[in-house]
Each structure stands twice: as C-alpha cells, then as structure tokens.
Amino acid sequence: MTILKIHGCSGAGKTTFARSLIEAADTIDHLHEINNRRKIVGYRLALPSLDVPVYLLGSYESNCGGVDTVGTAQEVMEMIDRYAKEGHVVHEGLLQSTYYGAMGEHSKKYGNGYVYAFLDTPINVCLDRVVTRRATNESKNKFNPELTRNKWNTINRLRDKLSKEGQHRVAVLNYEKLPLAQLLQLLEPR
C-alpha cells in the first residue's frame, strides 16, 4: 500500500488534489472514530481504478480541509498505521507541509511506500488564490503575504532536502495538470 503526503503552502492546491479523489469515488464512507469524536476525521473511498480502498485523512466539509482538522500529529500517525493495513492512505495539511519531524521519522518504516508529493505551484499563483479565497469568504483578518512566501520557501527547502537525501520517494505534482491522474499514478504499485 502507498501512503501519500501532499505538500504545499496556502493556495498551492492541496485541497483541490485531495477532493479530486472524493469526486472520483464510487462510494464514500465517513470515518469518525478518533477518541469517539462525532466529527468527520477522514473518508474511505472506493475508486473504480483501484483494487483497494483509499483512506483520505481529514475533513473536507469546509473550504479548507486536511489533517489540520484531525488534531495532533500523533493521531494522524495512528490513523496512517491503522489504514495502511487496509489500503492506500492520502493526507495533506498546511501545518504538516512545512516540517519533517516526528511524522518524518514515522514515515521511515514504510520505506518507498511513503511518498512525499510536493505541488509545484508558483508563489504568485498561491498568493492570488489566497487573496481570491479571502475575498470570497469575506475575511476580516489582515493578510500577510510574507507568511505565505516563507511557508512556500520552507516547503521547497524540505522538498530539496528530501530529494538529496534519497531516503524517501519524492514526487512533484504539476499544479496545471489534472490532479486525479497524477495521484492515481503515485498510488499504483511500483
């Protein structure tokens, strides 16, 4: 089974890529079981082109989704371990896009079955998308584009570091191409 972690700053398209799996699914089951919470913490997806289910972690009930809606990194790692036994696991989140840390150490046990997928969205496109999203949502908070630029730089440094180290499978997702086709290619057995 493949575990796929999608990386990108705000506006890069992480949620769009993740939602492409939901849109392609023949059946969708909601996952609720972390600490007996009633909220959705993920989805079990049956996709017509795959023989095993895809577990998409995090809620996508609002505009932005992903594992930032789940809780702690420990809870995410426990979900990965549980669902990797049954199918593919896909997850994304802004907070987890910027660091390696404990989740990176956790990923080592999966070897090349754990894919770090980085969106190649240019920073100007990310910033335009964030501004548009904030206007649509009528956000009253002041936008600081420098924070998004810093996250974009941090994520690209992480991609370069992981690529150079060669301990992990690293992929680049083209923000201009169809999300679903790229994700399915990464989920196919190697």
PDB file of C-alpha atoms in Angstrom:
ATOM      1  CA  MET A   1       0.000   0.000   0.000  1.00  0.00           C
ATOM      2  CA  THR A   2       1.078   3.570  -0.594  1.00  0.00           C
ATOM      3  CA  ILE A   3       0.977   6.443   1.844  1.00  0.00           C
ATOM      4  CA  LEU A   4       0.892   9.764   0.022  1.00  0.00           C
ATOM      5  CA  LYS A   5       1.566  13.047   1.812  1.00  0.00           C
ATOM      6  CA  ILE A   6       0.741  16.142  -0.275  1.00  0.00           C
ATOM      7  CA  HIS A   7       2.771  19.283   0.486  1.00  0.00           C
ATOM      8  CA  GLY A   8       2.099  22.898  -0.448  1.00  0.00           C
ATOM      9  CA  CYS A   9       1.569  26.323   1.073  1.00  0.00           C
ATOM     10  CA  SER A  10      -1.788  28.076   1.239  1.00  0.00           C
ATOM     11  CA  GLY A  11      -3.249  28.370  -2.248  1.00  0.00           C
ATOM     12  CA  ALA A  12      -0.998  25.669  -3.746  1.00  0.00           C
ATOM     13  CA  GLY A  13      -3.929  23.314  -4.413  1.00  0.00           C
ATOM     14  CA  LYS A  14      -3.589  20.636  -1.717  1.00  0.00           C
ATOM     15  CA  THR A  15      -7.317  20.527  -1.010  1.00  0.00           C
ATOM     16  CA  THR A  16      -8.168  20.534  -4.724  1.00  0.00           C
ATOM     17  CA  PHE A  17      -5.937  17.498  -5.244  1.00  0.00           C
ATOM     18  CA  ALA A  18      -7.450  15.699  -2.252  1.00  0.00           C
ATOM     19  CA  ARG A  19     -11.020  16.490  -3.292  1.00  0.00           C
ATOM     20  CA  SER A  20     -10.348  15.019  -6.744  1.00  0.00           C
ATOM     21  CA  LEU A  21     -10.252  11.614  -5.015  1.00  0.00           C
ATOM     22  CA  ILE A  22     -13.619  12.220  -3.347  1.00  0.00           C
ATOM     23  CA  GLU A  23     -15.153  13.332  -6.643  1.00  0.00           C
ATOM     24  CA  ALA A  24     -13.896  10.179  -8.416  1.00  0.00           C
ATOM     25  CA  ALA A  25     -15.085   7.736  -5.744  1.00  0.00           C
ATOM     26  CA  ASP A  26     -17.869   5.249  -6.418  1.00  0.00           C
ATOM     27  CA  THR A  27     -18.576   5.043  -2.684  1.00  0.00           C
ATOM     28  CA  ILE A  28     -17.619   7.276   0.231  1.00  0.00           C
ATOM     29  CA  ASP A  29     -17.710   6.215   3.873  1.00  0.00           C
ATOM     30  CA  HIS A  30     -17.060   8.776   6.615  1.00  0.00           C
ATOM     31  CA  LEU A  31     -14.541   7.988   9.354  1.00  0.00           C
ATOM     32  CA  HIS A  32     -15.372   9.219  12.875  1.00  0.00           C
ATOM     33  CA  GLU A  33     -13.526   7.023  15.296  1.00  0.00           C
ATOM     34  CA  ILE A  34     -10.720   9.118  16.827  1.00  0.00           C
ATOM     35  CA  ASN A  35     -11.335   9.473  20.556  1.00  0.00           C
ATOM     36  CA  ASN A  36     -15.048   8.786  19.952  1.00  0.00           C
ATOM     37  CA  ARG A  37     -15.432  12.120  18.183  1.00  0.00           C
ATOM     38  CA  ARG A  38     -18.578  12.687  16.196  1.00  0.00           C
ATOM     39  CA  LYS A  39     -16.884  14.891  13.620  1.00  0.00           C
ATOM     40  CA  ILE A  40     -15.574  13.514  10.347  1.00  0.00           C
ATOM     41  CA  VAL A  41     -11.848  12.721  10.511  1.00  0.00           C
ATOM     42  CA  GLY A  42     -11.488  11.070   7.126  1.00  0.00           C
ATOM     43  CA  TYR A  43     -13.043   9.102   4.287  1.00  0.00           C
ATOM     44  CA  ARG A  44     -12.857   5.563   2.981  1.00  0.00           C
ATOM     45  CA  LEU A  45     -13.070   5.866  -0.796  1.00  0.00           C
ATOM     46  CA  ALA A  46     -13.692   3.148  -3.365  1.00  0.00           C
ATOM     47  CA  LEU A  47     -12.239   4.276  -6.668  1.00  0.00           C
ATOM     48  CA  PRO A  48     -13.082   2.319  -9.833  1.00  0.00           C
ATOM     49  CA  SER A  49      -9.460   2.090 -10.973  1.00  0.00           C
ATOM     50  CA  LEU A  50      -8.034   0.727  -7.689  1.00  0.00           C
ATOM     51  CA  ASP A  51      -8.401  -2.730  -6.135  1.00  0.00           C
ATOM     52  CA  VAL A  52      -8.044  -1.441  -2.557  1.00  0.00           C
ATOM     53  CA  PRO A  53      -9.695   1.498  -0.786  1.00  0.00           C
ATOM     54  CA  VAL A  54      -8.104   4.912  -0.430  1.00  0.00           C
ATOM     55  CA  TYR A  55      -8.260   6.456   3.028  1.00  0.00           C
ATOM     56  CA  LEU A  56      -8.255  10.240   2.765  1.00  0.00           C
ATOM     57  CA  LEU A  57      -7.462  11.662   6.192  1.00  0.00           C
ATOM     58  CA  GLY A  58      -9.009  14.869   7.476  1.00  0.00           C
ATOM     59  CA  SER A  59     -12.351  16.528   6.951  1.00  0.00           C
ATOM     60  CA  TYR A  60     -13.343  18.254   3.718  1.00  0.00           C
ATOM     61  CA  GLU A  61     -16.661  19.629   4.951  1.00  0.00           C
ATOM     62  CA  SER A  62     -15.428  23.238   4.689  1.00  0.00           C
ATOM     63  CA  ASN A  63     -13.407  25.164   2.084  1.00  0.00           C
ATOM     64  CA  CYS A  64     -10.077  24.095   3.515  1.00  0.00           C
ATOM     65  CA  GLY A  65      -9.562  20.584   4.735  1.00  0.00           C
ATOM     66  CA  GLY A  66      -6.951  18.019   5.515  1.00  0.00           C
ATOM     67  CA  VAL A  67      -5.320  16.627   8.605  1.00  0.00           C
ATOM     68  CA  ASP A  68      -5.149  20.053  10.223  1.00  0.00           C
ATOM     69  CA  THR A  69      -8.808  19.275  11.089  1.00  0.00           C
ATOM     70  CA  VAL A  70      -7.946  15.980  12.825  1.00  0.00           C
ATOM     71  CA  GLY A  71      -5.972  17.022  15.866  1.00  0.00           C
ATOM     72  CA  THR A  72      -2.447  16.039  16.794  1.00  0.00           C
ATOM     73  CA  ALA A  73       0.323  14.611  14.643  1.00  0.00           C
ATOM     74  CA  GLN A  74       0.202  11.533  16.892  1.00  0.00           C
ATOM     75  CA  GLU A  75      -3.445  10.956  15.966  1.00  0.00           C
ATOM     76  CA  VAL A  76      -2.588  11.293  12.276  1.00  0.00           C
ATOM     77  CA  MET A  77       0.260   8.764  12.611  1.00  0.00           C
ATOM     78  CA  GLU A  78      -2.083   6.326  14.384  1.00  0.00           C
ATOM     79  CA  MET A  79      -4.607   6.702  11.558  1.00  0.00           C
ATOM     80  CA  ILE A  80      -1.880   6.092   8.963  1.00  0.00           C
ATOM     81  CA  ASP A  81      -0.771   2.918  10.740  1.00  0.00           C
ATOM     82  CA  ARG A  82      -4.326   1.652  11.028  1.00  0.00           C
ATOM     83  CA  TYR A  83      -5.441   2.315   7.459  1.00  0.00           C
ATOM     84  CA  ALA A  84      -2.184   1.426   5.678  1.00  0.00           C
ATOM     85  CA  LYS A  85      -3.005  -2.191   6.564  1.00  0.00           C
ATOM     86  CA  GLU A  86      -6.232  -1.957   4.560  1.00  0.00           C
ATOM     87  CA  GLY A  87      -5.469   0.303   1.606  1.00  0.00           C
ATOM     88  CA  HIS A  88      -3.747   3.427   0.371  1.00  0.00           C
ATOM     89  CA  VAL A  89      -3.585   6.483   2.647  1.00  0.00           C
ATOM     90  CA  VAL A  90      -3.564  10.077   1.401  1.00  0.00           C
ATOM     91  CA  HIS A  91      -3.175  13.115   3.628  1.00  0.00           C
ATOM     92  CA  GLU A  92      -2.383  16.791   3.385  1.00  0.00           C
ATOM     93  CA  GLY A  93      -2.380  19.819   5.603  1.00  0.00           C
ATOM     94  CA  LEU A  94      -0.800  23.226   5.761  1.00  0.00           C
ATOM     95  CA  LEU A  95       0.805  22.707   9.162  1.00  0.00           C
ATOM     96  CA  GLN A  96       2.323  19.350   8.217  1.00  0.00           C
ATOM     97  CA  SER A  97       3.556  20.594   4.843  1.00  0.00           C
ATOM     98  CA  THR A  98       6.342  22.623   6.381  1.00  0.00           C
ATOM     99  CA  TYR A  99       8.188  20.164   8.596  1.00  0.00           C
ATOM    100  CA  TYR A 100       9.640  16.668   8.738  1.00  0.00           C
ATOM    101  CA  GLY A 101       9.926  15.970  12.498  1.00  0.00           C
ATOM    102  CA  ALA A 102       8.158  13.086  14.216  1.00  0.00           C
ATOM    103  CA  MET A 103       5.973  12.336  11.185  1.00  0.00           C
ATOM    104  CA  GLY A 104       9.081  12.121   9.022  1.00  0.00           C
ATOM    105  CA  GLU A 105      10.658   9.671  11.415  1.00  0.00           C
ATOM    106  CA  HIS A 106       7.381   7.727  11.443  1.00  0.00           C
ATOM    107  CA  SER A 107       7.379   7.572   7.624  1.00  0.00           C
ATOM    108  CA  LYS A 108      10.718   5.730   7.505  1.00  0.00           C
ATOM    109  CA  LYS A 109       9.121   2.446   8.500  1.00  0.00           C
ATOM    110  CA  TYR A 110       7.171   2.467   5.222  1.00  0.00           C
ATOM    111  CA  GLY A 111      10.257   2.918   3.014  1.00  0.00           C
ATOM    112  CA  ASN A 112       9.415   3.715  -0.615  1.00  0.00           C
ATOM    113  CA  GLY A 113       5.768   3.035   0.150  1.00  0.00           C
ATOM    114  CA  TYR A 114       5.599   6.513   1.689  1.00  0.00           C
ATOM    115  CA  VAL A 115       5.572   9.240  -0.974  1.00  0.00           C
ATOM    116  CA  TYR A 116       6.254  12.906  -0.296  1.00  0.00           C
ATOM    117  CA  ALA A 117       4.400  14.742  -3.090  1.00  0.00           C
ATOM    118  CA  PHE A 118       5.106  18.467  -3.489  1.00  0.00           C
ATOM    119  CA  LEU A 119       2.933  20.812  -5.516  1.00  0.00           C
ATOM    120  CA  ASP A 120       4.968  22.973  -7.905  1.00  0.00           C
ATOM    121  CA  THR A 121       2.585  25.945  -7.761  1.00  0.00           C
ATOM    122  CA  PRO A 122       4.448  29.253  -8.236  1.00  0.00           C
ATOM    123  CA  ILE A 123       4.243  31.636  -5.287  1.00  0.00           C
ATOM    124  CA  ASN A 124       2.426  34.334  -7.296  1.00  0.00           C
ATOM    125  CA  VAL A 125      -0.339  31.835  -8.152  1.00  0.00           C
ATOM    126  CA  CYS A 126      -0.598  30.793  -4.486  1.00  0.00           C
ATOM    127  CA  LEU A 127      -0.874  34.410  -3.357  1.00  0.00           C
ATOM    128  CA  ASP A 128      -3.534  35.208  -5.988  1.00  0.00           C
ATOM    129  CA  ARG A 129      -5.581  32.189  -4.887  1.00  0.00           C
ATOM    130  CA  VAL A 130      -5.340  33.129  -1.209  1.00  0.00           C
ATOM    131  CA  VAL A 131      -6.425  36.710  -1.917  1.00  0.00           C
ATOM    132  CA  THR A 132      -9.371  35.459  -4.001  1.00  0.00           C
ATOM    133  CA  ARG A 133     -10.380  32.920  -1.342  1.00  0.00           C
ATOM    134  CA  ARG A 134     -10.204  35.538   1.398  1.00  0.00           C
ATOM    135  CA  ALA A 135     -12.351  37.947  -0.641  1.00  0.00           C
ATOM    136  CA  THR A 136     -14.902  35.202  -1.353  1.00  0.00           C
ATOM    137  CA  ASN A 137     -15.041  34.291   2.345  1.00  0.00           C
ATOM    138  CA  GLU A 138     -15.126  37.990   3.297  1.00  0.00           C
ATOM    139  CA  SER A 139     -12.233  37.530   5.700  1.00  0.00           C
ATOM    140  CA  LYS A 140     -11.780  40.439   8.087  1.00  0.00           C
ATOM    141  CA  ASN A 141      -8.258  39.446   9.169  1.00  0.00           C
ATOM    142  CA  LYS A 142      -5.358  41.283   7.590  1.00  0.00           C
ATOM    143  CA  PHE A 143      -3.479  39.182   5.038  1.00  0.00           C
ATOM    144  CA  ASN A 144       0.298  38.982   5.381  1.00  0.00           C
ATOM    145  CA  PRO A 145       1.694  37.626   2.082  1.00  0.00           C
ATOM    146  CA  GLU A 146       5.154  37.339   3.652  1.00  0.00           C
ATOM    147  CA  LEU A 147       3.926  34.458   5.837  1.00  0.00           C
ATOM    148  CA  THR A 148       2.784  32.555   2.734  1.00  0.00           C
ATOM    149  CA  ARG A 149       6.087  33.316   0.970  1.00  0.00           C
ATOM    150  CA  ASN A 150       8.005  31.990   3.989  1.00  0.00           C
ATOM    151  CA  LYS A 151       5.967  28.759   4.054  1.00  0.00           C
ATOM    152  CA  TRP A 152       6.437  28.344   0.284  1.00  0.00           C
ATOM    153  CA  ASN A 153      10.215  28.693   0.726  1.00  0.00           C
ATOM    154  CA  THR A 154      10.278  26.311   3.701  1.00  0.00           C
ATOM    155  CA  ILE A 155       8.304  23.663   1.797  1.00  0.00           C
ATOM    156  CA  ASN A 156      10.602  23.929  -1.230  1.00  0.00           C
ATOM    157  CA  ARG A 157      13.665  23.564   1.004  1.00  0.00           C
ATOM    158  CA  LEU A 158      12.118  20.436   2.509  1.00  0.00           C
ATOM    159  CA  ARG A 159      11.486  19.015  -0.989  1.00  0.00           C
ATOM    160  CA  ASP A 160      15.096  19.706  -1.979  1.00  0.00           C
ATOM    161  CA  LYS A 161      16.437  18.200   1.252  1.00  0.00           C
ATOM    162  CA  LEU A 162      14.373  15.014   0.935  1.00  0.00           C
ATOM    163  CA  SER A 163      15.296  14.678  -2.738  1.00  0.00           C
ATOM    164  CA  LYS A 164      19.023  14.994  -1.996  1.00  0.00           C
ATOM    165  CA  GLU A 165      18.961  12.605   0.949  1.00  0.00           C
ATOM    166  CA  GLY A 166      17.353   9.882  -1.143  1.00  0.00           C
ATOM    167  CA  GLN A 167      15.799   8.104   1.853  1.00  0.00           C
ATOM    168  CA  HIS A 168      12.255   8.822   0.697  1.00  0.00           C
ATOM    169  CA  ARG A 169      10.278   8.674  -2.501  1.00  0.00           C
ATOM    170  CA  VAL A 170       9.723  12.295  -3.563  1.00  0.00           C
ATOM    171  CA  ALA A 171       7.336  13.354  -6.332  1.00  0.00           C
ATOM    172  CA  VAL A 172       6.401  16.699  -7.820  1.00  0.00           C
ATOM    173  CA  LEU A 173       2.746  17.350  -8.651  1.00  0.00           C
ATOM    174  CA  ASN A 174       2.125  19.722 -11.546  1.00  0.00           C
ATOM    175  CA  TYR A 175      -0.466  22.255 -10.427  1.00  0.00           C
ATOM    176  CA  GLU A 176      -1.606  22.801 -14.048  1.00  0.00           C
ATOM    177  CA  LYS A 177      -2.387  19.146 -14.814  1.00  0.00           C
ATOM    178  CA  LEU A 178      -5.354  17.034 -13.774  1.00  0.00           C
ATOM    179  CA  PRO A 179      -4.991  16.193 -10.081  1.00  0.00           C
ATOM    180  CA  LEU A 180      -6.660  12.779 -10.139  1.00  0.00           C
ATOM    181  CA  ALA A 181      -4.446  11.292 -12.855  1.00  0.00           C
ATOM    182  CA  GLN A 182      -1.290  12.356 -11.012  1.00  0.00           C
ATOM    183  CA  LEU A 183      -2.489  10.942  -7.685  1.00  0.00           C
ATOM    184  CA  LEU A 184      -3.582   7.632  -9.194  1.00  0.00           C
ATOM    185  CA  GLN A 185      -0.193   7.262 -10.869  1.00  0.00           C
ATOM    186  CA  LEU A 186       1.524   7.635  -7.494  1.00  0.00           C
ATOM    187  CA  LEU A 187      -0.853   5.131  -5.865  1.00  0.00           C
ATOM    188  CA  GLU A 188      -0.148   2.413  -8.464  1.00  0.00           C
ATOM    189  CA  PRO A 189       2.231  -0.332  -7.338  1.00  0.00           C
ATOM    190  CA  ARG A 190       5.871   0.167  -8.311  1.00  0.00           C
TER     191      ARG A 190
END
